[in-house]
mmCIF file of C-alpha atoms in Angstrom:
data_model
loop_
_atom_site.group_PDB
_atom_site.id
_atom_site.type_symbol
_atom_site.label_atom_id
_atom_site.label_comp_id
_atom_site.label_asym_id
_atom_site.label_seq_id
_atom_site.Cartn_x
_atom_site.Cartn_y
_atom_site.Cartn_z
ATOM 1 C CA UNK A 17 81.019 -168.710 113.948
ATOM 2 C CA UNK A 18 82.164 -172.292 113.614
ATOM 3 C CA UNK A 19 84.465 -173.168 110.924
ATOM 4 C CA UNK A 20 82.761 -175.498 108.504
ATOM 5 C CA UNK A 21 83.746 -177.831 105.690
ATOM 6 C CA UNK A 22 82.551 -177.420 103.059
ATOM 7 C CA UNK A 23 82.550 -173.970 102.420
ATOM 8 C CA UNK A 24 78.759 -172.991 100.668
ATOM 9 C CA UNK A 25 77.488 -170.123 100.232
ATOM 10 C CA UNK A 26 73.629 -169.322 101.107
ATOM 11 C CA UNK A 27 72.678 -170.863 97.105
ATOM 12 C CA UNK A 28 75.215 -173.996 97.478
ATOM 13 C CA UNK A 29 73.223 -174.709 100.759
ATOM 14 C CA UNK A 30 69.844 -174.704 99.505
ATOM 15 C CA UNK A 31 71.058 -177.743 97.070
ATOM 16 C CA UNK A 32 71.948 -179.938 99.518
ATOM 17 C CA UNK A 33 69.463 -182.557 99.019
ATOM 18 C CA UNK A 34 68.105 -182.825 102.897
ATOM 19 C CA UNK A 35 66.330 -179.899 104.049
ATOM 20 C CA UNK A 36 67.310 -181.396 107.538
ATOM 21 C CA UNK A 37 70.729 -181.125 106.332
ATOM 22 C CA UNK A 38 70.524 -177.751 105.165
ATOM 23 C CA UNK A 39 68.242 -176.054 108.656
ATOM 24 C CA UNK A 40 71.396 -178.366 111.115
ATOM 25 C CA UNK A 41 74.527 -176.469 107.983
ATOM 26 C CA UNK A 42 73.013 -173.092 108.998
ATOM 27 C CA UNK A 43 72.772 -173.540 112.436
ATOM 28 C CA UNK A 44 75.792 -174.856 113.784
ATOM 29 C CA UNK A 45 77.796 -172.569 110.713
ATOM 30 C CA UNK A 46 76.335 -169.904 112.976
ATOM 31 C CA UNK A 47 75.960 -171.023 117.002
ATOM 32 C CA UNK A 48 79.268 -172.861 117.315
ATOM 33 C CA UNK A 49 82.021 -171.167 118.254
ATOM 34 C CA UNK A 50 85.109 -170.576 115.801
ATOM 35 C CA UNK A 51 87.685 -173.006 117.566
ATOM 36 C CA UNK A 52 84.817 -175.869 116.647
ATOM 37 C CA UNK A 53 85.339 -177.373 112.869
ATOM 38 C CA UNK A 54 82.435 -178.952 111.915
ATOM 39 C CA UNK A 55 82.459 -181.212 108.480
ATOM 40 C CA UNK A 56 79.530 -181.655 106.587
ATOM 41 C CA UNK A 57 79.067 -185.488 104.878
ATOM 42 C CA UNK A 58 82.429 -187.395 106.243
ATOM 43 C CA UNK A 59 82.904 -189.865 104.156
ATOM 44 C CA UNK A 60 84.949 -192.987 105.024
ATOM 45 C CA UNK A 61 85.631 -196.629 104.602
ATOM 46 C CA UNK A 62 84.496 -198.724 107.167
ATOM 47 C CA UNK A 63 85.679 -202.717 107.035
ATOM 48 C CA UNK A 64 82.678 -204.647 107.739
ATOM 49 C CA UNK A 65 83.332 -207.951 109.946
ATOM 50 C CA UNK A 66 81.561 -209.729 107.226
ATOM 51 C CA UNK A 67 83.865 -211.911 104.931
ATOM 52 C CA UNK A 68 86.338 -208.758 106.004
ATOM 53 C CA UNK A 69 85.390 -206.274 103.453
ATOM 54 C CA UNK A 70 84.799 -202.808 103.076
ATOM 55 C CA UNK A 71 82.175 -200.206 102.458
ATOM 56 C CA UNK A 72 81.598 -196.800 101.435
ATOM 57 C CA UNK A 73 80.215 -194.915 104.828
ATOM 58 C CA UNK A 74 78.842 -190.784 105.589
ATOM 59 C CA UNK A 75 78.419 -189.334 108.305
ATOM 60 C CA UNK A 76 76.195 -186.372 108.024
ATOM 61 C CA UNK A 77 77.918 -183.885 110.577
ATOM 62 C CA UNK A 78 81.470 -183.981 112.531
ATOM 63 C CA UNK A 79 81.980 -181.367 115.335
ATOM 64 C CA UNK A 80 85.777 -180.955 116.319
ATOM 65 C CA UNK A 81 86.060 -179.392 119.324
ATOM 66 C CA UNK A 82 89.410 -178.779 121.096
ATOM 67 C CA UNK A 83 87.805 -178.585 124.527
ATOM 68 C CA UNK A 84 84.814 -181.043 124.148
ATOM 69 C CA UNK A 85 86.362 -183.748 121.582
ATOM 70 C CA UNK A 86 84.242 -185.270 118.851
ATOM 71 C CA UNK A 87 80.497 -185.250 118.127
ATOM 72 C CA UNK A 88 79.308 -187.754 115.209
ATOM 73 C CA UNK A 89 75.828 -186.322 114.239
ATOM 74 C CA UNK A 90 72.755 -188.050 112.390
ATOM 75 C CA UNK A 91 70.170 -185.862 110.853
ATOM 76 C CA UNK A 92 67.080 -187.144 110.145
ATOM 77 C CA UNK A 93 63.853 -185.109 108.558
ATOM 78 C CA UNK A 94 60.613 -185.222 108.439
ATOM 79 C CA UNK A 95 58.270 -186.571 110.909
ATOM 80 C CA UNK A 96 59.977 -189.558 112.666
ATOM 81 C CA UNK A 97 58.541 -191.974 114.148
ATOM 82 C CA UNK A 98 60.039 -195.312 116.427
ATOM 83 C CA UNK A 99 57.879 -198.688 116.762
ATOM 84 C CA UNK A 100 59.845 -200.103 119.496
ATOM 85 C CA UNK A 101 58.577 -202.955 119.749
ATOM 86 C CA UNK A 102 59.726 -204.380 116.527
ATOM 87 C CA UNK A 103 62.454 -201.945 116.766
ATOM 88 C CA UNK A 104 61.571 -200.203 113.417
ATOM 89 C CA UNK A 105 62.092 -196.407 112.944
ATOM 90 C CA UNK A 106 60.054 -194.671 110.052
ATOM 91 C CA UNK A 107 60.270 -191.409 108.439
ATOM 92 C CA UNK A 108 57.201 -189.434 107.383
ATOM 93 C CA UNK A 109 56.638 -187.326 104.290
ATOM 94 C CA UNK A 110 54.779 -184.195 103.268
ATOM 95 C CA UNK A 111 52.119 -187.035 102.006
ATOM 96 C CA UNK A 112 51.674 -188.099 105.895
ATOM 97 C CA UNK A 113 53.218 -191.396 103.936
ATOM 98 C CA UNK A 114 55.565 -193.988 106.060
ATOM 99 C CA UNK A 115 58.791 -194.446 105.354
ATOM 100 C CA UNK A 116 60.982 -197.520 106.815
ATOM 101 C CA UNK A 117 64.726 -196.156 107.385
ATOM 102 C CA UNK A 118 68.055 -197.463 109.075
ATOM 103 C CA UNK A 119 68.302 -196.720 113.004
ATOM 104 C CA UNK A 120 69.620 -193.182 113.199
ATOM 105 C CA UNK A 121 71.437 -193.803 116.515
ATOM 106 C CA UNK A 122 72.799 -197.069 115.680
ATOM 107 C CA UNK A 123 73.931 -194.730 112.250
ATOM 108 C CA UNK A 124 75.723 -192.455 114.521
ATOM 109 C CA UNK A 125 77.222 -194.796 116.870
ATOM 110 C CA UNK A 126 78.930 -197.044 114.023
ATOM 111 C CA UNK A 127 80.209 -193.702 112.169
ATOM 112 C CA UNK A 128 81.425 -192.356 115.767
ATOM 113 C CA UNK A 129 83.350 -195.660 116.169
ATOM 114 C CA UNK A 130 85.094 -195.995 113.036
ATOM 115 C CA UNK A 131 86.304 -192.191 113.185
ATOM 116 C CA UNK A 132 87.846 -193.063 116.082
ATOM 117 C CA UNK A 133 89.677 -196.251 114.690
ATOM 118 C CA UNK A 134 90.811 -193.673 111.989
ATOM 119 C CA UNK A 135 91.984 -191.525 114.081
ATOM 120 C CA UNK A 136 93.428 -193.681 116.640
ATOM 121 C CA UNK A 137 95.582 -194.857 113.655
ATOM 122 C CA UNK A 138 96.517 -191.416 112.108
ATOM 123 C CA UNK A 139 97.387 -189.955 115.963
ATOM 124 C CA UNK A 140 98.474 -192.920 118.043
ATOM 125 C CA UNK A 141 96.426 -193.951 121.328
ATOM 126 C CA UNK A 142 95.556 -190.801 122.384
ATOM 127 C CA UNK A 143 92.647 -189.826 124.817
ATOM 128 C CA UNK A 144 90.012 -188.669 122.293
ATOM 129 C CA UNK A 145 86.245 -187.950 123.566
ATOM 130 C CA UNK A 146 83.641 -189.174 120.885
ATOM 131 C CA UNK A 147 80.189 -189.007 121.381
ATOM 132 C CA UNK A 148 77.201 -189.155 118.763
ATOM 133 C CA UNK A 149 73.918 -187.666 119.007
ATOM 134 C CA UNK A 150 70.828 -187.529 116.467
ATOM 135 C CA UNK A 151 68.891 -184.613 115.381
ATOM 136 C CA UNK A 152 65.561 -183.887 114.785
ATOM 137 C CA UNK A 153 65.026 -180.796 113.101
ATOM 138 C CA UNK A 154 61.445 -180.873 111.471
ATOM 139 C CA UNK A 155 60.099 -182.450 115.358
ATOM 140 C CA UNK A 156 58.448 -180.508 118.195
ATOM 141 C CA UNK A 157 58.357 -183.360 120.686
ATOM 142 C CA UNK A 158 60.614 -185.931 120.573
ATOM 143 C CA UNK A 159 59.499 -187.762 123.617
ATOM 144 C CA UNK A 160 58.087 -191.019 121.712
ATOM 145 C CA UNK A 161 61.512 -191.551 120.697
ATOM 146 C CA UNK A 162 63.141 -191.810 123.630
ATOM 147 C CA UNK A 163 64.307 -195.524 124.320
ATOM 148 C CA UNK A 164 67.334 -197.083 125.938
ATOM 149 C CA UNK A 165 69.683 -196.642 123.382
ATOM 150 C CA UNK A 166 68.578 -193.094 122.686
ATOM 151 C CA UNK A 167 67.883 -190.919 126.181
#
């Protein structure tokens, strides 16, 4: 069992507010191993290259894992669907009604990057493996999704 930050108990993780959220916090509490530490809604600063600012970022899983690095994760429920060719991705409620919402894989791959600026800068230049995935946990088939960016 992987350890997982935060801490909730079976009630505290029925309020999260994503459902998503809540089916990915069981499941990797439970199929990870226990040298993995996964935290649950990272949240960071990220300095946008606009007029150099900053601004308040999540990201909705971390997996630490001292033999396979870093995994940023996106969760995303719902149906889901992906017009490619206006590059718009779209969540679907109970009410079959159409949702626009930000690219989940570009959402993973900007968290991924500025974890590893932070740690870069709390650990020095070391070799860290990042990767970032998006999950899909109220889809069957997630074949229509598949693009470029997102084998």
């Amino acid at each position: 069992m992987a350890n997982i930050i935060p801490v909730l108990s079976k009630l505290q993780i029925e309020k999260i507010p994503s459902r998503a959220e809540q089916k990915v916090y069981k499941s990797l509490a439970e199929q990870l191993p226990d040298d993995c530490l996964v935290v649950h809604s990272l949240e960071f600063i990220k300095q946008t290259s606009k007029f150099k600012s900053h601004g308040d970022r999540e990201a909705d899983f971390v997996i630490f894992s001292p033999h396979y690095g870093v995994l940023v994760v996106e969760v995303k429920g719902g149906g889901i669907e992906y017009d490619k060719s206006i590059n718009q991705w779209y969540s679907i409620d109970r009410k079959n009604n159409k949702h626009e919402i930000k690219n989940p894989v570009r959402q993973a791959k900007d968290a991924k990057y500025e974890i590893r600026s932070h740690l870069q800068n709390t650990l020095g230049n070391k070799n860290i493996l990042l990767a970032h995935a998006v999950m899909f946990p109220d889809i069957e088939n997630a074949a229509p999704l598949i693009s470029p960016d997102m084998p």
